[in-house]
Short mmCIF file of C-alpha atoms in Angstrom, two decimals:
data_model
loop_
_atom_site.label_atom_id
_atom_site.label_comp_id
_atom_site.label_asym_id
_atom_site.label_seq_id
_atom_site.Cartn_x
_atom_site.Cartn_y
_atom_site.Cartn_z
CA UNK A 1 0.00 0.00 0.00
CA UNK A 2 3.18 2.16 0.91
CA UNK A 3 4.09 1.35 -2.15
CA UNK A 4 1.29 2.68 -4.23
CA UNK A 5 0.69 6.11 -2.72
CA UNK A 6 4.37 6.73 -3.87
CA UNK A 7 3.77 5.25 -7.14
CA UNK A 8 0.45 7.80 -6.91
CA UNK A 9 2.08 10.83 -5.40
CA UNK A 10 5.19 10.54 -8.44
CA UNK A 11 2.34 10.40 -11.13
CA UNK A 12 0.58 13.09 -9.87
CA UNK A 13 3.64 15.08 -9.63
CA UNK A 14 4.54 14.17 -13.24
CA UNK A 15 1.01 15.11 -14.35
CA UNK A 16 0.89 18.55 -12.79
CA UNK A 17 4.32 19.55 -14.07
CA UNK A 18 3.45 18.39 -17.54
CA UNK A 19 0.15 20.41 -17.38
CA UNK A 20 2.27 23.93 -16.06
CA UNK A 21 4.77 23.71 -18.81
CA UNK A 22 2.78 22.51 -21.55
CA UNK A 23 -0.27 25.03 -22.46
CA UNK A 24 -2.45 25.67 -25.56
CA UNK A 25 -5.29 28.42 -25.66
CA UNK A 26 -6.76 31.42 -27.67
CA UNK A 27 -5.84 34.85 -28.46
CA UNK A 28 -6.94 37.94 -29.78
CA UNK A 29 -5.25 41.24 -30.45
CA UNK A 30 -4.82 44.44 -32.47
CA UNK A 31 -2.16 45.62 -35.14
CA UNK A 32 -0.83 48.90 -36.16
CA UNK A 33 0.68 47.86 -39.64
CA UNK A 34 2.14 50.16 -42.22
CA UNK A 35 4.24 48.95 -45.68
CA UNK A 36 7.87 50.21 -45.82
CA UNK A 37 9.39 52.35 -48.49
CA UNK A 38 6.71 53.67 -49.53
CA UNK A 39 7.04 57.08 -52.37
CA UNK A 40 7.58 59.97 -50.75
CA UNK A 41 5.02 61.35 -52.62
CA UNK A 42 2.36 59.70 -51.60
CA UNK A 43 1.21 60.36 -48.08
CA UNK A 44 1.02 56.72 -46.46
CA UNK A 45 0.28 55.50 -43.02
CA UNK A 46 -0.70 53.14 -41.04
CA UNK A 47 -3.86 50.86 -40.35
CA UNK A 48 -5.42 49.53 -37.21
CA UNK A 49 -7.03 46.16 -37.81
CA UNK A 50 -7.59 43.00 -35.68
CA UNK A 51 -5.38 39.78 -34.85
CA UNK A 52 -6.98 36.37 -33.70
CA UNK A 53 -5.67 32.91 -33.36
CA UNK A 54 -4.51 30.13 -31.26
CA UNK A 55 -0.94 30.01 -28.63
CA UNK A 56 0.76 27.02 -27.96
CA UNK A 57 3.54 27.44 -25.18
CA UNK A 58 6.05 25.22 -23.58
CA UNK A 59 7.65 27.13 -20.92
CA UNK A 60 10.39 24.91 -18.46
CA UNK A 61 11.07 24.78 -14.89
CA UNK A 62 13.85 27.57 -15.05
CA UNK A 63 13.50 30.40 -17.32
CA UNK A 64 13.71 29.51 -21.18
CA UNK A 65 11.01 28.67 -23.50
CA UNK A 66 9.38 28.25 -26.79
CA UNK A 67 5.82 29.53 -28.38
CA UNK A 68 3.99 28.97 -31.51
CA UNK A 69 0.97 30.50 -32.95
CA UNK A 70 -1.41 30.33 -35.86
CA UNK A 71 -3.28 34.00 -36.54
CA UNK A 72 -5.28 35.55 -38.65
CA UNK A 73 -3.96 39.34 -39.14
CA UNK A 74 -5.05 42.33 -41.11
CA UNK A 75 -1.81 44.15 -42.31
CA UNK A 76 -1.59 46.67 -45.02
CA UNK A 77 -1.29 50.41 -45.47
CA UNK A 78 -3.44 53.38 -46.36
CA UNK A 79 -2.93 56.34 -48.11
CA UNK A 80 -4.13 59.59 -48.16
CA UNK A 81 -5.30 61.97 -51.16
CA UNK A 82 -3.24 64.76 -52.06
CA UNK A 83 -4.82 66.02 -55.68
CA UNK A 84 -2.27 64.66 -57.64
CA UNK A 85 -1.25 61.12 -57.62
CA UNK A 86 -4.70 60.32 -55.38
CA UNK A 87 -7.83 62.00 -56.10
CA UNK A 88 -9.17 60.14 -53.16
CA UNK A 89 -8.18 58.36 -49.62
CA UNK A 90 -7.30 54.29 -50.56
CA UNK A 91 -6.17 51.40 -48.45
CA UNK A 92 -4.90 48.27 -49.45
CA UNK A 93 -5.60 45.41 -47.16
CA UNK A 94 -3.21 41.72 -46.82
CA UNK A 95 -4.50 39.01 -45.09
CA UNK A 96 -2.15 36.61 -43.55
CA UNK A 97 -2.42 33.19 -41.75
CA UNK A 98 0.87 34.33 -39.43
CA UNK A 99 2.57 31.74 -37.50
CA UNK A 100 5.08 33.48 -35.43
CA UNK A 101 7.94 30.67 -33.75
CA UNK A 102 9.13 32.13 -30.80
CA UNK A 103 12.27 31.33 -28.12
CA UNK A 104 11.30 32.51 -24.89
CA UNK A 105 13.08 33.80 -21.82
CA UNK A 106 11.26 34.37 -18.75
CA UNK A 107 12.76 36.76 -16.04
CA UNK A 108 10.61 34.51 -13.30
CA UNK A 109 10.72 30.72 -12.63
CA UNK A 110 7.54 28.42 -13.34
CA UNK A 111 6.91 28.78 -9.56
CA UNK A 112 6.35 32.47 -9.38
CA UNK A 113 2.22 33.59 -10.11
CA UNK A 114 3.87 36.70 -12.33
CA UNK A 115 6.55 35.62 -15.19
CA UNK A 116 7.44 38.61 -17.35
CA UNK A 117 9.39 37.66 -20.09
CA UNK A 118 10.95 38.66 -23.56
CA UNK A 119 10.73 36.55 -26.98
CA UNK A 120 12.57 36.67 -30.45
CA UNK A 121 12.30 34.55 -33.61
CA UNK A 122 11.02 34.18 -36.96
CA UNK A 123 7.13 35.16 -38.38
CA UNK A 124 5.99 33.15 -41.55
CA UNK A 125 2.96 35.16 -43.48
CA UNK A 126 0.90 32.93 -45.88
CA UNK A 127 -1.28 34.98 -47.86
CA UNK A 128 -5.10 34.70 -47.77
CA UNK A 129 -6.24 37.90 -49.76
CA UNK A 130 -5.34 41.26 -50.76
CA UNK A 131 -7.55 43.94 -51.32
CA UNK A 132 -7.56 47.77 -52.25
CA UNK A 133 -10.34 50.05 -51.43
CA UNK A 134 -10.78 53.60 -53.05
CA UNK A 135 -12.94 56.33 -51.72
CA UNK A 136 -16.58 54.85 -50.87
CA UNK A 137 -15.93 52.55 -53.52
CA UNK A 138 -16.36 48.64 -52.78
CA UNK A 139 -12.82 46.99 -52.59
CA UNK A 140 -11.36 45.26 -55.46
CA UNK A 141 -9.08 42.64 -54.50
CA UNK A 142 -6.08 42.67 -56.14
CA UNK A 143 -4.78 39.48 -58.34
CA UNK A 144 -2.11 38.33 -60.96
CA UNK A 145 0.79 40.92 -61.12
CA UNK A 146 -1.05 43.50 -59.18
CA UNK A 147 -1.28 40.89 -56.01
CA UNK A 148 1.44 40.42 -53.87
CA UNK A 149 3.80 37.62 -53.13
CA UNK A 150 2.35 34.75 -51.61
CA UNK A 151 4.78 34.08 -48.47
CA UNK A 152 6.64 36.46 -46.11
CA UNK A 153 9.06 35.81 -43.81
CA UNK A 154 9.70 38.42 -40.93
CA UNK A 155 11.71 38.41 -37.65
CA UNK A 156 9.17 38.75 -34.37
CA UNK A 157 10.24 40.18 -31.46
CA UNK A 158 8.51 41.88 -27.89
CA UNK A 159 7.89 41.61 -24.22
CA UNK A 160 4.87 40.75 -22.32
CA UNK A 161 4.00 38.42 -19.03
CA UNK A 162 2.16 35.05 -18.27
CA UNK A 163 0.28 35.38 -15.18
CA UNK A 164 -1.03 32.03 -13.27
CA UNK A 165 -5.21 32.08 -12.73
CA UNK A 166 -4.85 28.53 -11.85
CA UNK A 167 -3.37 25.75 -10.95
CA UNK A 168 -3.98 25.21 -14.76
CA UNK A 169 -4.47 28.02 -16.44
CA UNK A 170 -2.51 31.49 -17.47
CA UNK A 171 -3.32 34.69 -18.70
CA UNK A 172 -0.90 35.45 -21.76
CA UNK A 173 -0.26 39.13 -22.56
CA UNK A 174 2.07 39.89 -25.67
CA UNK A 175 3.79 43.58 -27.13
CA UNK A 176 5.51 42.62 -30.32
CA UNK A 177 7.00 44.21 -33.57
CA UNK A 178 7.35 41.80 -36.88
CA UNK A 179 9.97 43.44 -39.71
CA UNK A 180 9.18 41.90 -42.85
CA UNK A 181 12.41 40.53 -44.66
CA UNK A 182 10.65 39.55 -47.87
CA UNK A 183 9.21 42.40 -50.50
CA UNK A 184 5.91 41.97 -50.86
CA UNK A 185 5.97 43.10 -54.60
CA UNK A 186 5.10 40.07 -57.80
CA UNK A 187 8.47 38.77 -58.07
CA UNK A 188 6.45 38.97 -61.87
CA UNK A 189 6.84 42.87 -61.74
CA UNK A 190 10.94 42.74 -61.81
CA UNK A 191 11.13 45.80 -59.30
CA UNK A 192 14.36 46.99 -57.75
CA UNK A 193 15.10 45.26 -54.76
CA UNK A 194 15.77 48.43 -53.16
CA UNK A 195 12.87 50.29 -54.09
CA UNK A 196 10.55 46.89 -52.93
CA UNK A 197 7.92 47.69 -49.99
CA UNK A 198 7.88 45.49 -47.11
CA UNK A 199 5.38 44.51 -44.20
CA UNK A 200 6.04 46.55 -40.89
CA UNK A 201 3.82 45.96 -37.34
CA UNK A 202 2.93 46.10 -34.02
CA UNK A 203 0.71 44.34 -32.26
CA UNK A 204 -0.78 43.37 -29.02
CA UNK A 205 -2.28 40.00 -28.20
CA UNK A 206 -3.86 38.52 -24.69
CA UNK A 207 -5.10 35.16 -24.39
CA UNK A 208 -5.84 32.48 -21.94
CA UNK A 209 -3.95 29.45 -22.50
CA UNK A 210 -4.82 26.43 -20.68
CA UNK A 211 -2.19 23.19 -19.68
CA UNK A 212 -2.49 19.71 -20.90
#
């Protein structure tokens, strides 16, 4: 019988720290996105638009560890009239399946309720749609030459925290900036690398994530 309850007591051990290191949960989130090197004469800025998806995260004992997501995120740019090359406001919208792979280092052990903690790594993009809107016009999405590449590949990078609710359960809270390293421009339109646009953003995300 002595026997058993240690047997028990070790599985349940193994169980629960399993469970805390391994978690999987929703997200949602915001961007501010903008596309880089744009003309300087047309007066661009940025959009707001929403970010949603699922977090996986394996975070260890000590302080290091690892996080992958699957989002859907709005990025794109919009541009302001001026009464010469735009005779009205425009916006052209991307829409990306982003999975951003993150490393991980937390700044508290797995023991403490509060873990800030800082992340790097790559962002893949995979391109759902992309769509231009002009004026009160209805948008036009954009295809064949006009449409931009397909894939993007950017380098992720932010703080946040994970803070405990449970025994099983964490709130996730993420500030992050993604520099695109691919142009986004038709490798079809033969542009100048260094004249080629690229994606730019911040975002915040919070989730609940829940261990298993």
């Amino acid at each position: 019988m002595k026997h058993f309850l240690s047997v028990l007591a070790l599985s349940l051990i193994t169980v629960s720290a399993w469970a805390q290191v391994n978690s999987l949960g929703p997200a949602v989130g915001i961007n501010y996105a903008w596309i880089s090197n744009q003309s300087d004469a047309i007066d661009a800025h940025g959009i707001v638009a929403p970010v949603l998806g699922v977090n996986y995260i394996y975070s260890s004992a000590e302080k290091w560890g690892f996080g992958v997501g699957a989002f859907f995120s709005q990025e794109g740019s919009a541009y302001n009239a001026d009464g010469v090359l735009l005779k009205e406001d425009s916006k052209v919208t991307l829409e990306y399946i982003r999975v951003p792979l993150k490393g991980i280092f937390f700044f508290n052990t797995i023991a403490y309720r509060f873990r800030p903690k800082a992340f790097l790594g790559p962002s893949l993009g995979f391109l759902l749609s992309a769509h231009t809107k002009v004026g009160d016009a209805d948008r036009v999405k954009l295809e064949d030459r006009n449409k931009p590449n397909s894939f993007d590949l950017g380098i992720t990078g932010g703080v946040g925290f994970n803070y405990k609710l449970a025994s099983r359960t964490w709130l996730n809270f993420d500030l992050g900036y993604t520099h695109g390293l691919i142009g986004l421009a038709n490798s079809d339109l033969n542009v100048d690398r260094d004249n080629d646009t690229f994606n730019r953003n911040i975002n915040a995300t919070i989730g609940i994530s829940f261990g298993f």
